[in-house]
mmCIF file of C-alpha atoms in Angstrom:
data_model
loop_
_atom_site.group_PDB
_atom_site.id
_atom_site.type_symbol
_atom_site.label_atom_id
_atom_site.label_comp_id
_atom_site.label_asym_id
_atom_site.label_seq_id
_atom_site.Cartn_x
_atom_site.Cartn_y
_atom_site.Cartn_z
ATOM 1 C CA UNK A 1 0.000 0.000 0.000
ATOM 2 C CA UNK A 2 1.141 3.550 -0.698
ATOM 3 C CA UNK A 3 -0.391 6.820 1.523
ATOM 4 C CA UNK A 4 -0.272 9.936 0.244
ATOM 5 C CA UNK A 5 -1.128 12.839 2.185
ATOM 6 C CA UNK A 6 -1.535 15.991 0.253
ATOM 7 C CA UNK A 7 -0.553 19.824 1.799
ATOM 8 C CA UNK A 8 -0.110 23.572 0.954
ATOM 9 C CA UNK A 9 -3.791 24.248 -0.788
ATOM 10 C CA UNK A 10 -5.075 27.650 0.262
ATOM 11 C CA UNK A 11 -6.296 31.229 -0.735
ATOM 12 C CA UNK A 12 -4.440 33.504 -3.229
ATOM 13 C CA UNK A 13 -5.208 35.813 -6.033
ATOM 14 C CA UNK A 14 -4.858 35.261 -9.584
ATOM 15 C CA UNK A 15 -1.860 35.756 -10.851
ATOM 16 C CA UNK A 16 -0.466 34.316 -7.493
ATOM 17 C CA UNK A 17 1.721 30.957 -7.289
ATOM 18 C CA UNK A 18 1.611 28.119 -4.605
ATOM 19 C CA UNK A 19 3.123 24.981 -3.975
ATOM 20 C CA UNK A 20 1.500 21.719 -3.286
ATOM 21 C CA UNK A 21 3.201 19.007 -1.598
ATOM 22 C CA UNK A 22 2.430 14.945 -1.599
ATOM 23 C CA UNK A 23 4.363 13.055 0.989
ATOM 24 C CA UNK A 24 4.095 9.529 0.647
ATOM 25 C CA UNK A 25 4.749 6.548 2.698
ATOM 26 C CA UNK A 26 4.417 2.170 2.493
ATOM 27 C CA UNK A 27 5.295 1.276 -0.495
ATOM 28 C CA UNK A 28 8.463 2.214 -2.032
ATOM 29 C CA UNK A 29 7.984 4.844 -5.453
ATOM 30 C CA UNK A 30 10.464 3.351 -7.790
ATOM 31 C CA UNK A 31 8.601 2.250 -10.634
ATOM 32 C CA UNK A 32 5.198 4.294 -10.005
ATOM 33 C CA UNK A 33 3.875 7.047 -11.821
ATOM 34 C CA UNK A 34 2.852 10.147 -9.357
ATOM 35 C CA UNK A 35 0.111 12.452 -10.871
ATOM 36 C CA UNK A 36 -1.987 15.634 -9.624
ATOM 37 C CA UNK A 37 -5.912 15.703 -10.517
ATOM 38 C CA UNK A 38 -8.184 18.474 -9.737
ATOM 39 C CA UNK A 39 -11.774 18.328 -9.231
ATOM 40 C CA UNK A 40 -13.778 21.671 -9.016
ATOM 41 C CA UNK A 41 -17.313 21.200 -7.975
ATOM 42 C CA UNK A 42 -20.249 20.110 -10.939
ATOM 43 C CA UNK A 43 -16.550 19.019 -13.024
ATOM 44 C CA UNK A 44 -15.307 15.660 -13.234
ATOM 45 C CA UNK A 45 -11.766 14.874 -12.383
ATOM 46 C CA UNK A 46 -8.975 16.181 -14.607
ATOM 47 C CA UNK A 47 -5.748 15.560 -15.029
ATOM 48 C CA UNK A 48 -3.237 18.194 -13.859
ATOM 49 C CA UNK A 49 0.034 16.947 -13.965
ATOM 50 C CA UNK A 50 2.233 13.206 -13.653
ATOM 51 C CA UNK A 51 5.651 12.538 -13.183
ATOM 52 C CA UNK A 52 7.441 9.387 -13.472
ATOM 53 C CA UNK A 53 9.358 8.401 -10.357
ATOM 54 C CA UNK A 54 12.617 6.874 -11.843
ATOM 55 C CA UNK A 55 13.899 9.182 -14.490
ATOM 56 C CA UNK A 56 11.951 11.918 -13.599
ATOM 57 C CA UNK A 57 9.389 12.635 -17.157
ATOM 58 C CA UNK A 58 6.510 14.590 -16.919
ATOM 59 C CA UNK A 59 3.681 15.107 -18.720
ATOM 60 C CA UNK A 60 1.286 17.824 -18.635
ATOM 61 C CA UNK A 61 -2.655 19.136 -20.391
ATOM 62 C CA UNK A 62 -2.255 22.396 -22.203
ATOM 63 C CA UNK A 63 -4.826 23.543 -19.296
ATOM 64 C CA UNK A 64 -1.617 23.930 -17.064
ATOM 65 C CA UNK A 65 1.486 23.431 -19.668
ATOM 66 C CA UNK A 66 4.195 26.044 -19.146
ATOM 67 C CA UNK A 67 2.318 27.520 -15.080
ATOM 68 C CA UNK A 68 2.404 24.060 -13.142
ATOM 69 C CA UNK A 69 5.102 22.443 -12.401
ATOM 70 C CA UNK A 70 5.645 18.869 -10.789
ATOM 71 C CA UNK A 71 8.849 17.515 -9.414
ATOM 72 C CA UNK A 72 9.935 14.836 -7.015
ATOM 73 C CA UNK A 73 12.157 14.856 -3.946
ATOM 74 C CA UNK A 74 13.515 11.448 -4.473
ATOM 75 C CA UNK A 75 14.978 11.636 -0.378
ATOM 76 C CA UNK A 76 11.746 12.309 1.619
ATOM 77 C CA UNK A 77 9.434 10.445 -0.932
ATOM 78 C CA UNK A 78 7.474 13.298 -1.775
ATOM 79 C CA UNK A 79 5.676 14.955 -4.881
ATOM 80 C CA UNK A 80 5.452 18.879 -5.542
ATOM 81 C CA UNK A 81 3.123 20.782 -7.843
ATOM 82 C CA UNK A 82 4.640 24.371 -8.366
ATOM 83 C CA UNK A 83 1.304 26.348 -9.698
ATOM 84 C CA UNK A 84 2.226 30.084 -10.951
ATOM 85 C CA UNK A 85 -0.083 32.433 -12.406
ATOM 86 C CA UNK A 86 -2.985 31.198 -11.580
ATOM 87 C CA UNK A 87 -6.463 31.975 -12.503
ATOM 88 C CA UNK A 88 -9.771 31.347 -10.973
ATOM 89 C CA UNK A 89 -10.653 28.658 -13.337
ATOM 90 C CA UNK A 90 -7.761 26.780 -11.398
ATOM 91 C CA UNK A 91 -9.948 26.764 -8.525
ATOM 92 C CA UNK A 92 -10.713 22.748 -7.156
ATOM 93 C CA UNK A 93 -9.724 20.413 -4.937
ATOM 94 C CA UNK A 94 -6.599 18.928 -5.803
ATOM 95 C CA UNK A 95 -5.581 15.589 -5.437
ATOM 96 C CA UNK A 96 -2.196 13.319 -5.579
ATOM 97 C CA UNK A 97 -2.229 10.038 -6.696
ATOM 98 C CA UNK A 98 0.518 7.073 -7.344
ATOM 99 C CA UNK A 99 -0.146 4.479 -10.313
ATOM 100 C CA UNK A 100 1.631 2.259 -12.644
ATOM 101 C CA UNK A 101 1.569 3.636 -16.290
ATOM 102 C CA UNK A 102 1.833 6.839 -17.040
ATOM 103 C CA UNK A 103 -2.194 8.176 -17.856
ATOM 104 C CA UNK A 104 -4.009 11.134 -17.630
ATOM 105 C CA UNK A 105 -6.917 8.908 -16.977
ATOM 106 C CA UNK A 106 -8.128 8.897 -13.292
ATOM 107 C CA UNK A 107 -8.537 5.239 -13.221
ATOM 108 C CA UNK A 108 -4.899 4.368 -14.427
ATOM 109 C CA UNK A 109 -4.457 5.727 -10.816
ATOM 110 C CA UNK A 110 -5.028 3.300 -7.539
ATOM 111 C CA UNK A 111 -3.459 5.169 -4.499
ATOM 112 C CA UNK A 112 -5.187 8.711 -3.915
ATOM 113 C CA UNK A 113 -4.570 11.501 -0.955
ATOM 114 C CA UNK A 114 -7.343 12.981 0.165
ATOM 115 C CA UNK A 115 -7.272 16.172 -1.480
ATOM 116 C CA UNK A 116 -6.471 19.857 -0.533
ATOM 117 C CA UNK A 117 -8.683 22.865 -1.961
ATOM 118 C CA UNK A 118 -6.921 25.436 -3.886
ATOM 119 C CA UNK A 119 -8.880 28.579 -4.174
ATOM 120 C CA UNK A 120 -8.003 31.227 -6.591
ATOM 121 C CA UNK A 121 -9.831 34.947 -6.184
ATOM 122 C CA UNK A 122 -10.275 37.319 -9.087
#
């Protein structure tokens, strides 16, 4: 089993940046593929972001491309998402997850965190 415990979601204005953080624990990452989803409410889950653990690849939507960033601290198991200028449409909760292939499809995914809300004001 892998936990995942998701931190840093909060209040800022567009434009803003913050940084999400994904700590995990069990299992070790080597050979998974960490992703970020967001879910705003009414929306189904989207893809944000993914990042394989050994080599270090990401992949991300056009949504996000060139303002999110995800990186991994291969040391304290743990998975960033670096969001600059963002705009209210960014508003959701987001979510880390942990999988085996890398897919922007929620179900390619079978460890989740429980989520942290990211607000974004106008």
């Amino acid at each position: 089993q892998v936990q995942l415990v998701e931190s840093g979601g909060g209040l800022v204005q567009a434009g803003g940046s913050l940084r999400l953080s994904c700590a995990a624990s069990g299992r070790a990452l080597v050979g998974y593929v960490m992703g970020w989803f967001r879910q705003a409410p009414g929306k189904e889950r989207e893809f944000v972001a993914a990042v394989r653990w050994s080599g270090g690849s990401t992949h991300y939507p056009d949504s996000v491309k060139g303002r999110f960033t995800i990186s991994r601290d291969t040391a304290k198991n743990t998975v960033y998402l670096q969001m600059n200028s963002l705009k209210p449409e960014d508003t959701a909760v987001y979510y880390c997850a942990a999988g085996w292939t890398a897919a922007s499809a929620p179900a390619q995914y079978a460890y989740w965190g429980q989520g942290t809300q990211v607000t974004v004001s106008s």
